[in-house]
Amino acid sequence: MRLDRQGLMDAAAWKNAGYHVPDYDRDAMAEETKQNPAWIHFGAGNIFRAFQANLMQQLMETGKSKTGLIVAEGFDYEIIEKMYRPHDDYTILVTLKGSGEVEKTVIGSIVESLILDSGRDSEFSRLQEIFAAPSLQMASFTITEKGYSLVDGRGDVLPAVKRDLENGPQRPESYLGKVCALVYTRYLHGKLPLALVSMDNCSHNGDRLKAAVLTFAEEWTKSGKAEPAFLAYVNDVSSLSFPWSMIDKITPRPDPKVEAILEADHIEGLEQAVTSKNTWVAPFVNAEECQYLVIEDAFPNGRPALEDTGVIFTERETVDKVEKMKVCTCLNPLHTTLAVFGCLLGYELISEEMKNPALKALVERIGYQEGLPVVINPGILDPKQFIDEVLGLRIPNPFMPDTPQRIATDTSQKLSVRFGETIKAYEAAENLSVDDLEGIPLVFAGWLRYLMGVDDRGNPFTPSPDPLLDTLTPLLADVKPGGDCDVRAVLTPILQRSDIFGVDVSASVLGDKVIALFAEMIQGPGAVAALLEKRYGTKA
């Protein structure tokens, strides 16, 4: 069996092997989508294939959508070239349940894949055609948190962005410059309404997307590169909306054990690939069963009936509460904690870390004791039940091949939200004190220790990609495990960066705690494990 249009013609063979196959006329859907596109998604990675594409398939199978999904990739073009197109845009979703059950689904809802490159005329012309279509309701995004930034780690405007701001919507180079040029195309075709929906895992994601689009619109209209009314169009919520959303589903990189399961079913052509931009891609995606998607219901041109697939549409205030509950307390801080210490202690799976009593106690403290007291119950999801599910079912799932190294990616971009918001809440609360925080400063110290690129055994390792690595690691270059250094002098310039931590950590008792904890962690091999043992009364 092959995962492509020809191979899926033998649907019976796939069903006999235990796969759910698409139950709709895909060719008819593709033709209708070409004529009347409704939903385009930017970001062709695993979360999209496992989540949004599966939701759309459910709508297509129940007759609630006559069109399929279009995906565009604007960063790593090889994902489209090496994985989507060779398989005719089909993918296999392998859901790994905590019970050990493996659910296998062929996803066919993606009926067109495109490369967001203004230098490729046929690709960009098709994208312009899609954005000029009155039927288009939504352009959604999973381009990672750093994808919305127009500046580098030093705060300097990125070169491609600078050129796009100067040159206007003709032949843009940067990701969001290209997106804004497409929005301008939609404006030129009658100021057509559209929702631009960030579905990335970051705070107030809609505002981040809007800020980037506005930056281009303001500069282009000011310099005469775009019509003056374009700026008003971007600011008019009845024409262009930027809803907030909260997304939650764990989709690790392709796992060889999952590949072996599919190979045992005699599926050919399952070879994984690593792109030149270090993206791991495969014809399949492995994911957990749990998933949440909460979206602000602000769609000026209508939207797909995603509420019928479990998506929750609500007002912005509720999205904000849910997002803060998850990102600031109930999941993401716990993941980051395990990522940092997992890398230092040599773990290769997040689930294995939950067997370490000290690490388990640490994330329980951060979640239940330090985070939960400042969470506002959003009403649609219960915070304690959410943490119970995360720590009792999701993170310990032994069948989820998620790694500390993957989750440690871009940590400098995450700390301000995942921990800084809790610190701010403590500072603002009359009945709480930052002096009571013990787990959060331990994570900060652990991350600074992680930036040294030496694990707890004294072995060097390569930190995961992060836009601030080149800025921060030189500051720690002279710090050696077992060596002597003025820890306060080394750490203070970093701890003062509220853009990293959300607050100036050096200005409160937290700074002293972080410095003291870091000093313990660099005393020699095994110092990190020893500190965890001392803090939580159990050997790490």
Coordinates of N, CA and C in Angstrom, one line a residue, residues 231-349:
L231 N -4.6 51.0 5.3 CA -4.5 51.0 6.7 C -5.8 50.9 7.4
A232 N -6.8 51.7 6.9 CA -8.1 51.6 7.6 C -8.7 50.3 7.4
Y233 N -8.5 49.6 6.3 CA -9.0 48.3 6.1 C -8.5 47.3 7.1
V234 N -7.2 47.4 7.4 CA -6.5 46.5 8.4 C -7.1 46.8 9.8
N235 N -7.4 48.0 10.0 CA -7.9 48.4 11.4 C -9.4 48.2 11.6
D236 N -10.1 47.9 10.5 CA -11.6 47.8 10.5 C -12.0 46.3 10.9
V237 N -12.4 46.1 12.1 CA -12.8 44.7 12.5 C -13.9 44.1 11.7
S238 N -14.7 44.9 11.1 CA -15.8 44.4 10.2 C -15.2 43.9 8.9
S239 N -14.0 44.3 8.6 CA -13.4 43.8 7.3 C -12.3 42.8 7.6
L240 N -11.4 43.0 8.6 CA -10.3 42.2 8.9 C -10.3 41.9 10.4
S241 N -10.4 40.7 10.8 CA -10.4 40.4 12.2 C -9.1 39.5 12.6
F242 N -8.7 39.6 13.8 CA -7.5 38.9 14.3 C -8.0 38.2 15.6
P243 N -8.8 37.2 15.5 CA -9.3 36.5 16.8 C -8.1 35.9 17.6
W244 N -8.3 35.9 18.9 CA -7.4 35.2 19.8 C -7.9 33.8 19.8
S245 N -6.9 32.9 20.1 CA -7.2 31.5 20.2 C -6.3 30.8 21.3
M246 N -6.8 29.6 21.7 CA -5.9 28.8 22.6 C -6.0 27.4 22.0
I247 N -4.8 26.9 21.7 CA -4.7 25.6 21.1 C -3.9 24.7 22.0
D248 N -4.2 23.4 22.1 CA -3.5 22.4 22.9 C -3.6 21.0 22.4
K249 N -2.5 20.6 21.9 CA -2.4 19.2 21.4 C -0.9 18.9 21.2
I250 N -0.4 17.8 21.8 CA 1.0 17.4 21.7 C 1.2 16.6 20.5
T251 N 2.1 17.1 19.6 CA 2.5 16.4 18.4 C 4.0 16.4 18.2
P252 N 4.6 15.4 18.8 CA 6.1 15.3 18.7 C 6.6 15.0 17.3
R253 N 7.9 15.1 17.1 CA 8.4 14.7 15.8 C 8.2 13.3 15.5
P254 N 8.2 12.9 14.2 CA 7.9 11.5 13.8 C 8.8 10.5 14.6
D255 N 8.1 9.4 15.1 CA 8.8 8.5 16.0 C 9.1 7.2 15.2
P256 N 10.3 6.7 15.2 CA 10.6 5.4 14.5 C 9.8 4.3 14.9
K257 N 9.3 4.2 16.2 CA 8.5 3.1 16.6 C 7.1 3.2 15.9
V258 N 6.6 4.4 15.7 CA 5.4 4.5 15.0 C 5.6 4.1 13.5
E259 N 6.7 4.5 13.0 CA 7.0 4.1 11.6 C 7.1 2.6 11.5
A260 N 7.6 1.9 12.5 CA 7.7 0.5 12.4 C 6.3 -0.2 12.4
I261 N 5.3 0.5 13.2 CA 3.9 0.0 13.2 C 3.3 0.1 11.8
L262 N 3.6 1.2 11.1 CA 3.0 1.4 9.8 C 3.7 0.4 8.8
E263 N 5.0 0.3 8.9 CA 5.7 -0.7 8.0 C 5.2 -2.1 8.2
A264 N 4.8 -2.5 9.4 CA 4.2 -3.8 9.6 C 2.9 -4.0 8.9
D265 N 2.3 -2.8 8.6 CA 1.0 -2.9 7.8 C 1.3 -2.9 6.3
H266 N 2.6 -3.0 6.0 CA 3.0 -3.1 4.6 C 2.7 -1.8 3.8
I267 N 2.9 -0.6 4.5 CA 2.8 0.6 3.8 C 4.2 1.0 3.3
E268 N 4.3 1.4 2.0 CA 5.5 1.7 1.4 C 5.8 3.2 1.5
G269 N 7.1 3.6 1.3 CA 7.4 5.0 1.2 C 7.3 5.8 2.4
L270 N 7.6 5.2 3.6 CA 7.4 5.9 4.9 C 8.7 6.6 5.3
E271 N 9.7 6.7 4.5 CA 11.0 7.3 4.9 C 10.8 8.7 5.4
Q272 N 11.4 8.9 6.6 CA 11.4 10.3 7.1 C 12.5 11.1 6.4
A273 N 12.4 12.4 6.6 CA 13.5 13.3 6.0 C 13.7 14.4 7.0
V274 N 14.9 14.9 7.0 CA 15.3 16.1 7.7 C 15.6 17.2 6.7
T275 N 14.9 18.3 6.7 CA 15.1 19.3 5.7 C 16.4 20.1 6.0
S276 N 16.8 20.9 5.1 CA 18.0 21.7 5.3 C 17.8 22.7 6.4
K277 N 16.6 23.0 6.8 CA 16.3 23.9 7.9 C 16.0 23.1 9.2
N278 N 16.4 21.8 9.2 CA 16.3 20.9 10.4 C 14.9 20.6 10.8
T279 N 14.0 20.6 9.9 CA 12.6 20.1 10.2 C 12.5 18.6 9.9
W280 N 12.0 17.9 10.9 CA 11.8 16.5 10.8 C 10.4 16.2 10.2
V281 N 10.3 15.6 9.0 CA 9.1 15.4 8.4 C 9.0 13.9 8.0
A282 N 7.7 13.5 7.9 CA 7.4 12.1 7.5 C 6.0 12.0 6.9
P283 N 5.7 11.0 6.2 CA 4.3 10.9 5.7 C 3.2 10.7 6.8
F284 N 3.7 10.5 8.0 CA 2.7 10.3 9.1 C 3.1 11.3 10.2
V285 N 2.1 11.5 11.1 CA 2.3 12.4 12.3 C 1.7 11.6 13.5
N286 N 2.5 11.5 14.6 CA 2.0 10.9 15.8 C 1.6 11.9 16.8
A287 N 0.5 11.7 17.5 CA -0.1 12.7 18.4 C -0.8 12.1 19.5
E288 N -1.0 12.9 20.5 CA -1.8 12.4 21.7 C -3.3 12.5 21.3
E289 N -4.1 11.9 22.2 CA -5.6 11.9 21.9 C -6.2 13.2 22.4
C290 N -5.7 13.8 23.5 CA -6.3 15.0 24.1 C -6.1 16.2 23.1
Q291 N -7.1 17.0 23.0 CA -6.9 18.2 22.2 C -7.9 19.3 22.6
Y292 N -7.5 20.5 22.5 CA -8.4 21.7 22.8 C -8.2 22.8 21.8
L293 N -9.2 23.4 21.3 CA -9.1 24.6 20.5 C -10.2 25.5 20.9
V294 N -9.9 26.7 21.4 CA -10.8 27.7 21.8 C -10.5 29.0 21.0
I295 N -11.6 29.5 20.3 CA -11.3 30.6 19.4 C -12.3 31.7 19.7
E296 N -11.9 33.0 19.7 CA -12.7 34.1 19.7 C -13.6 34.1 18.5
D297 N -14.9 34.2 18.7 CA -15.9 34.1 17.6 C -16.0 35.5 16.9
A298 N -15.0 35.8 16.0 CA -15.0 37.1 15.3 C -14.6 36.8 13.9
F299 N -15.6 36.5 13.0 CA -15.3 36.1 11.7 C -16.2 36.9 10.7
P300 N -15.7 38.0 10.2 CA -16.5 38.9 9.4 C -17.1 38.3 8.1
N301 N -16.5 37.2 7.6 CA -17.0 36.6 6.4 C -17.6 35.2 6.6
G302 N -18.0 34.9 7.9 CA -18.4 33.6 8.2 C -17.3 32.6 8.5
R303 N -17.6 31.4 8.8 CA -16.5 30.4 9.1 C -17.0 29.0 9.0
P304 N -16.1 28.0 8.9 CA -16.5 26.6 8.9 C -17.2 26.3 10.3
A305 N -18.1 25.2 10.2 CA -18.8 24.8 11.4 C -18.0 24.0 12.4
L306 N -16.9 24.5 12.8 CA -15.9 23.8 13.6 C -16.4 23.4 15.0
E307 N -17.5 24.1 15.4 CA -18.0 23.8 16.7 C -18.6 22.4 16.7
D308 N -18.9 21.9 15.5 CA -19.4 20.5 15.4 C -18.3 19.5 15.6
T309 N -17.0 19.9 15.6 CA -15.9 19.0 15.8 C -15.3 19.2 17.2
G310 N -15.9 19.9 18.1 CA -15.4 20.1 19.4 C -14.7 21.4 19.7
V311 N -14.5 22.2 18.6 CA -13.9 23.6 18.8 C -14.9 24.4 19.6
I312 N -14.3 25.2 20.5 CA -15.2 26.1 21.3 C -15.0 27.5 20.8
F313 N -16.1 28.1 20.4 CA -16.1 29.5 20.0 C -16.7 30.3 21.1
T314 N -16.1 31.4 21.5 CA -16.5 32.2 22.6 C -16.0 33.6 22.5
E315 N -16.2 34.4 23.5 CA -15.8 35.8 23.5 C -14.3 35.9 23.9
R316 N -13.7 37.1 23.5 CA -12.3 37.3 23.7 C -11.9 37.1 25.2
E317 N -12.7 37.6 26.1 CA -12.3 37.5 27.5 C -12.2 36.1 28.0
T318 N -13.0 35.2 27.5 CA -13.0 33.8 27.9 C -11.8 33.1 27.3
V319 N -11.5 33.4 26.0 CA -10.2 32.9 25.4 C -9.0 33.3 26.2
D320 N -9.0 34.5 26.6 CA -7.9 35.0 27.4 C -7.7 34.2 28.7
K321 N -8.8 33.9 29.4 CA -8.8 33.2 30.6 C -8.3 31.8 30.4
V322 N -8.8 31.1 29.3 CA -8.4 29.8 29.0 C -6.9 29.7 28.6
E323 N -6.5 30.7 27.8 CA -5.1 30.7 27.4 C -4.2 30.9 28.6
K324 N -4.5 31.8 29.5 CA -3.7 32.1 30.7 C -3.7 30.8 31.6
M325 N -4.8 30.2 31.7 CA -4.9 28.9 32.5 C -3.9 27.9 32.0
K326 N -3.9 27.7 30.6 CA -3.1 26.7 30.0 C -1.6 27.1 29.9
V327 N -1.4 28.2 29.3 CA 0.0 28.7 28.9 C 0.7 29.1 30.2
C328 N 0.0 29.8 31.1 CA 0.7 30.4 32.2 C 0.8 29.4 33.5
T329 N 0.0 28.4 33.5 CA -0.1 27.6 34.7 C -0.2 26.1 34.5
C330 N -1.2 25.7 33.7 CA -1.7 24.3 33.8 C -1.0 23.3 32.9
L331 N -0.2 23.8 31.9 CA 0.5 22.9 31.0 C 1.9 23.4 30.6
N332 N 1.9 24.5 29.9 CA 3.2 24.9 29.3 C 4.3 25.1 30.3
P333 N 4.0 25.7 31.5 CA 5.2 25.9 32.5 C 5.7 24.5 32.9
L334 N 4.8 23.5 33.0 CA 5.2 22.2 33.5 C 6.0 21.5 32.4
H335 N 5.7 21.7 31.1 CA 6.4 21.2 30.0 C 7.8 21.8 30.0
T336 N 7.9 23.1 30.1 CA 9.2 23.8 30.1 C 10.1 23.4 31.2
T337 N 9.5 23.2 32.4 CA 10.3 22.7 33.6 C 10.9 21.3 33.2
L338 N 10.1 20.4 32.7 CA 10.6 19.1 32.4 C 11.6 19.1 31.3
A339 N 11.4 20.1 30.3 CA 12.3 20.2 29.2 C 13.7 20.6 29.7
V340 N 13.8 21.6 30.5 CA 15.1 22.1 31.0 C 15.8 21.1 31.8
F341 N 15.1 20.5 32.8 CA 15.8 19.5 33.6 C 16.0 18.2 32.9
G342 N 15.1 17.9 32.0 CA 15.3 16.7 31.2 C 16.6 16.7 30.4
C343 N 16.9 17.8 29.8 CA 18.1 18.0 29.0 C 19.4 17.9 30.0
L344 N 19.3 18.5 31.1 CA 20.4 18.5 32.1 C 20.6 17.1 32.7
L345 N 19.6 16.4 32.9 CA 19.7 15.1 33.5 C 19.8 13.9 32.6
G346 N 19.8 14.2 31.3 CA 20.0 13.1 30.3 C 18.8 12.3 29.9
Y347 N 17.6 12.9 30.1 CA 16.4 12.2 29.7 C 16.1 12.3 28.2
E348 N 15.5 11.3 27.6 CA 15.2 11.4 26.2 C 13.7 11.4 25.9
L349 N 12.9 11.1 27.0 CA 11.5 11.2 26.8 C 10.9 12.0 28.0

